[in-house]
């Protein structure tokens, strides 16, 4: 297995600028800004977001399961 290499802050800014017109730009910004894994982000609901406390609560993940994907 190859060891993971995290983006530097400068690389993340360049990536987001390059992806600005992509339909998934907000998702990319969420992942880079919070450190969420994709499965955690896909499991989010609006009720997991508290705009007053400015928090997201991960309560479920979207993961591969036998025959497809499911929330865990």
Short mmCIF file of N, CA and C in Angstrom, two decimals:
data_model
loop_
_atom_site.label_atom_id
_atom_site.label_comp_id
_atom_site.label_asym_id
_atom_site.label_seq_id
_atom_site.Cartn_x
_atom_site.Cartn_y
_atom_site.Cartn_z
N UNK A 1 0.83 -1.19 0.00
CA UNK A 1 0.00 0.00 0.00
C UNK A 1 0.87 1.25 0.00
N UNK A 2 0.40 2.26 -0.74
CA UNK A 2 1.09 3.54 -0.75
C UNK A 2 0.65 4.36 0.45
N UNK A 3 1.58 5.09 1.01
CA UNK A 3 1.23 5.98 2.12
C UNK A 3 0.48 7.19 1.59
N UNK A 4 -0.51 7.64 2.35
CA UNK A 4 -1.31 8.79 1.94
C UNK A 4 -0.49 10.06 2.03
N UNK A 5 -0.79 11.00 1.15
CA UNK A 5 -0.14 12.31 1.17
C UNK A 5 -1.24 13.36 1.23
N UNK A 6 -1.31 14.09 2.32
CA UNK A 6 -2.31 15.14 2.46
C UNK A 6 -1.90 16.37 1.65
N UNK A 7 -2.89 17.10 1.15
CA UNK A 7 -2.62 18.34 0.44
C UNK A 7 -2.13 19.40 1.42
N UNK A 8 -1.25 20.23 0.95
CA UNK A 8 -0.88 21.41 1.74
C UNK A 8 -2.00 22.42 1.61
N UNK A 9 -1.98 23.46 2.43
CA UNK A 9 -3.00 24.51 2.34
C UNK A 9 -2.97 25.17 0.96
N UNK A 10 -1.78 25.39 0.43
CA UNK A 10 -1.66 26.02 -0.89
C UNK A 10 -2.23 25.11 -1.98
N UNK A 11 -1.97 23.81 -1.89
CA UNK A 11 -2.52 22.86 -2.87
C UNK A 11 -4.05 22.82 -2.79
N UNK A 12 -4.58 22.87 -1.57
CA UNK A 12 -6.04 22.84 -1.40
C UNK A 12 -6.67 24.08 -2.01
N UNK A 13 -6.07 25.23 -1.83
CA UNK A 13 -6.59 26.48 -2.42
C UNK A 13 -6.55 26.39 -3.94
N UNK A 14 -5.45 25.91 -4.50
CA UNK A 14 -5.34 25.75 -5.96
C UNK A 14 -6.39 24.77 -6.48
N UNK A 15 -6.59 23.66 -5.75
CA UNK A 15 -7.57 22.66 -6.15
C UNK A 15 -8.97 23.28 -6.18
N UNK A 16 -9.34 23.99 -5.12
CA UNK A 16 -10.67 24.58 -5.06
C UNK A 16 -10.88 25.64 -6.13
N UNK A 17 -9.83 26.41 -6.44
CA UNK A 17 -9.94 27.40 -7.53
C UNK A 17 -10.15 26.70 -8.86
N UNK A 18 -9.43 25.60 -9.09
CA UNK A 18 -9.56 24.85 -10.34
C UNK A 18 -10.92 24.18 -10.46
N UNK A 19 -11.50 23.79 -9.33
CA UNK A 19 -12.78 23.07 -9.32
C UNK A 19 -13.98 24.00 -9.15
N UNK A 20 -13.75 25.30 -9.19
CA UNK A 20 -14.81 26.27 -8.90
C UNK A 20 -16.06 26.09 -9.76
N UNK A 21 -15.91 25.71 -11.00
CA UNK A 21 -17.07 25.54 -11.88
C UNK A 21 -17.64 24.12 -11.86
N UNK A 22 -17.03 23.23 -11.08
CA UNK A 22 -17.50 21.84 -10.99
C UNK A 22 -18.75 21.76 -10.13
N UNK A 23 -19.67 20.89 -10.50
CA UNK A 23 -20.91 20.72 -9.76
C UNK A 23 -20.68 20.28 -8.32
N UNK A 24 -19.55 19.65 -8.06
CA UNK A 24 -19.24 19.14 -6.72
C UNK A 24 -18.34 20.08 -5.91
N UNK A 25 -18.19 21.31 -6.35
CA UNK A 25 -17.29 22.26 -5.68
C UNK A 25 -17.60 22.41 -4.19
N UNK A 26 -18.87 22.52 -3.84
CA UNK A 26 -19.24 22.69 -2.42
C UNK A 26 -18.85 21.45 -1.62
N UNK A 27 -19.05 20.28 -2.19
CA UNK A 27 -18.64 19.04 -1.51
C UNK A 27 -17.14 19.02 -1.29
N UNK A 28 -16.36 19.39 -2.31
CA UNK A 28 -14.91 19.43 -2.17
C UNK A 28 -14.50 20.40 -1.06
N UNK A 29 -15.14 21.56 -1.02
CA UNK A 29 -14.82 22.56 0.01
C UNK A 29 -15.16 22.02 1.40
N UNK A 30 -16.29 21.33 1.51
CA UNK A 30 -16.68 20.74 2.79
C UNK A 30 -15.64 19.71 3.25
N UNK A 31 -15.25 18.82 2.35
CA UNK A 31 -14.28 17.78 2.70
C UNK A 31 -12.94 18.38 3.10
N UNK A 32 -12.47 19.35 2.32
CA UNK A 32 -11.17 19.95 2.63
C UNK A 32 -11.22 20.82 3.88
N UNK A 33 -12.34 21.49 4.09
CA UNK A 33 -12.45 22.40 5.22
C UNK A 33 -12.70 21.73 6.56
N UNK A 34 -13.26 20.52 6.52
CA UNK A 34 -13.62 19.85 7.76
C UNK A 34 -12.79 18.61 8.05
N UNK A 35 -12.21 18.01 7.02
CA UNK A 35 -11.49 16.76 7.21
C UNK A 35 -12.41 15.55 7.20
N UNK A 36 -13.68 15.77 6.84
CA UNK A 36 -14.61 14.63 6.75
C UNK A 36 -14.16 13.67 5.66
N UNK A 37 -14.45 12.40 5.87
CA UNK A 37 -14.26 11.40 4.82
C UNK A 37 -15.49 11.45 3.92
N UNK A 38 -15.35 11.03 2.66
CA UNK A 38 -16.51 11.07 1.76
C UNK A 38 -17.73 10.34 2.32
N UNK A 39 -17.57 9.16 2.89
CA UNK A 39 -18.70 8.42 3.44
C UNK A 39 -19.41 9.16 4.56
N UNK A 40 -18.64 9.93 5.35
CA UNK A 40 -19.23 10.73 6.41
C UNK A 40 -20.03 11.88 5.82
N UNK A 41 -19.49 12.54 4.81
CA UNK A 41 -20.19 13.66 4.17
C UNK A 41 -21.46 13.18 3.49
N UNK A 42 -21.41 12.03 2.83
CA UNK A 42 -22.59 11.50 2.14
C UNK A 42 -23.70 11.10 3.11
N UNK A 43 -23.33 10.84 4.36
CA UNK A 43 -24.31 10.45 5.36
C UNK A 43 -24.97 11.63 6.07
N UNK A 44 -24.53 12.85 5.78
CA UNK A 44 -25.08 14.01 6.48
C UNK A 44 -26.51 14.32 6.05
N UNK A 45 -27.29 14.81 7.01
CA UNK A 45 -28.63 15.34 6.76
C UNK A 45 -28.63 16.79 7.24
N UNK A 46 -29.63 17.56 6.78
CA UNK A 46 -29.72 18.95 7.22
C UNK A 46 -29.85 19.02 8.74
N UNK A 47 -30.49 18.04 9.34
CA UNK A 47 -30.67 18.05 10.80
C UNK A 47 -29.35 17.85 11.55
N UNK A 48 -28.29 17.45 10.86
CA UNK A 48 -26.97 17.29 11.47
C UNK A 48 -26.21 18.62 11.56
N UNK A 49 -26.76 19.64 10.95
CA UNK A 49 -26.13 20.96 10.89
C UNK A 49 -26.82 21.90 11.87
N UNK A 50 -26.04 22.53 12.75
CA UNK A 50 -26.57 23.54 13.67
C UNK A 50 -25.94 24.88 13.30
N UNK A 51 -26.70 25.72 12.58
CA UNK A 51 -26.11 26.99 12.14
C UNK A 51 -25.79 27.94 13.28
N UNK A 52 -26.49 27.83 14.40
CA UNK A 52 -26.24 28.73 15.53
C UNK A 52 -24.95 28.35 16.26
N UNK A 53 -24.73 27.06 16.43
CA UNK A 53 -23.49 26.58 17.06
C UNK A 53 -22.37 26.43 16.04
N UNK A 54 -22.74 26.52 14.75
CA UNK A 54 -21.79 26.34 13.64
C UNK A 54 -21.10 24.98 13.73
N UNK A 55 -21.92 23.92 13.88
CA UNK A 55 -21.40 22.57 14.00
C UNK A 55 -22.08 21.61 13.04
N UNK A 56 -21.36 20.57 12.69
CA UNK A 56 -21.89 19.42 11.97
C UNK A 56 -21.69 18.22 12.89
N UNK A 57 -22.70 17.37 12.98
CA UNK A 57 -22.57 16.17 13.79
C UNK A 57 -22.69 14.96 12.87
N UNK A 58 -21.64 14.14 12.82
CA UNK A 58 -21.65 12.93 12.00
C UNK A 58 -22.35 11.84 12.81
N UNK A 59 -23.51 11.41 12.32
CA UNK A 59 -24.29 10.39 13.02
C UNK A 59 -24.41 9.10 12.23
N UNK A 60 -24.03 9.14 10.96
CA UNK A 60 -24.11 7.96 10.11
C UNK A 60 -23.10 8.11 8.98
N UNK A 61 -22.75 7.00 8.39
CA UNK A 61 -21.87 7.03 7.21
C UNK A 61 -22.53 6.23 6.09
N UNK A 62 -22.14 6.53 4.90
CA UNK A 62 -22.59 5.83 3.71
C UNK A 62 -21.46 4.90 3.35
N UNK A 63 -21.70 3.59 3.41
CA UNK A 63 -20.60 2.63 3.23
C UNK A 63 -21.01 1.49 2.32
N UNK A 64 -20.00 0.88 1.73
CA UNK A 64 -20.22 -0.28 0.88
C UNK A 64 -20.74 -1.43 1.73
N UNK A 65 -21.75 -2.11 1.23
CA UNK A 65 -22.32 -3.27 1.92
C UNK A 65 -22.60 -4.35 0.87
N UNK A 66 -22.91 -5.51 1.33
CA UNK A 66 -23.21 -6.60 0.40
C UNK A 66 -24.36 -6.17 -0.52
N UNK A 67 -24.11 -6.19 -1.80
CA UNK A 67 -25.13 -5.84 -2.77
C UNK A 67 -25.28 -4.37 -3.05
N UNK A 68 -24.41 -3.51 -2.53
CA UNK A 68 -24.51 -2.08 -2.81
C UNK A 68 -23.95 -1.25 -1.68
N UNK A 69 -24.69 -0.20 -1.32
CA UNK A 69 -24.28 0.71 -0.26
C UNK A 69 -25.41 0.86 0.72
N UNK A 70 -25.07 1.27 1.96
CA UNK A 70 -26.11 1.51 2.96
C UNK A 70 -25.58 2.48 4.01
N UNK A 71 -26.51 3.06 4.76
CA UNK A 71 -26.13 3.91 5.88
C UNK A 71 -25.79 3.02 7.06
N UNK A 72 -24.76 3.40 7.77
CA UNK A 72 -24.37 2.65 8.97
C UNK A 72 -24.39 3.57 10.15
#
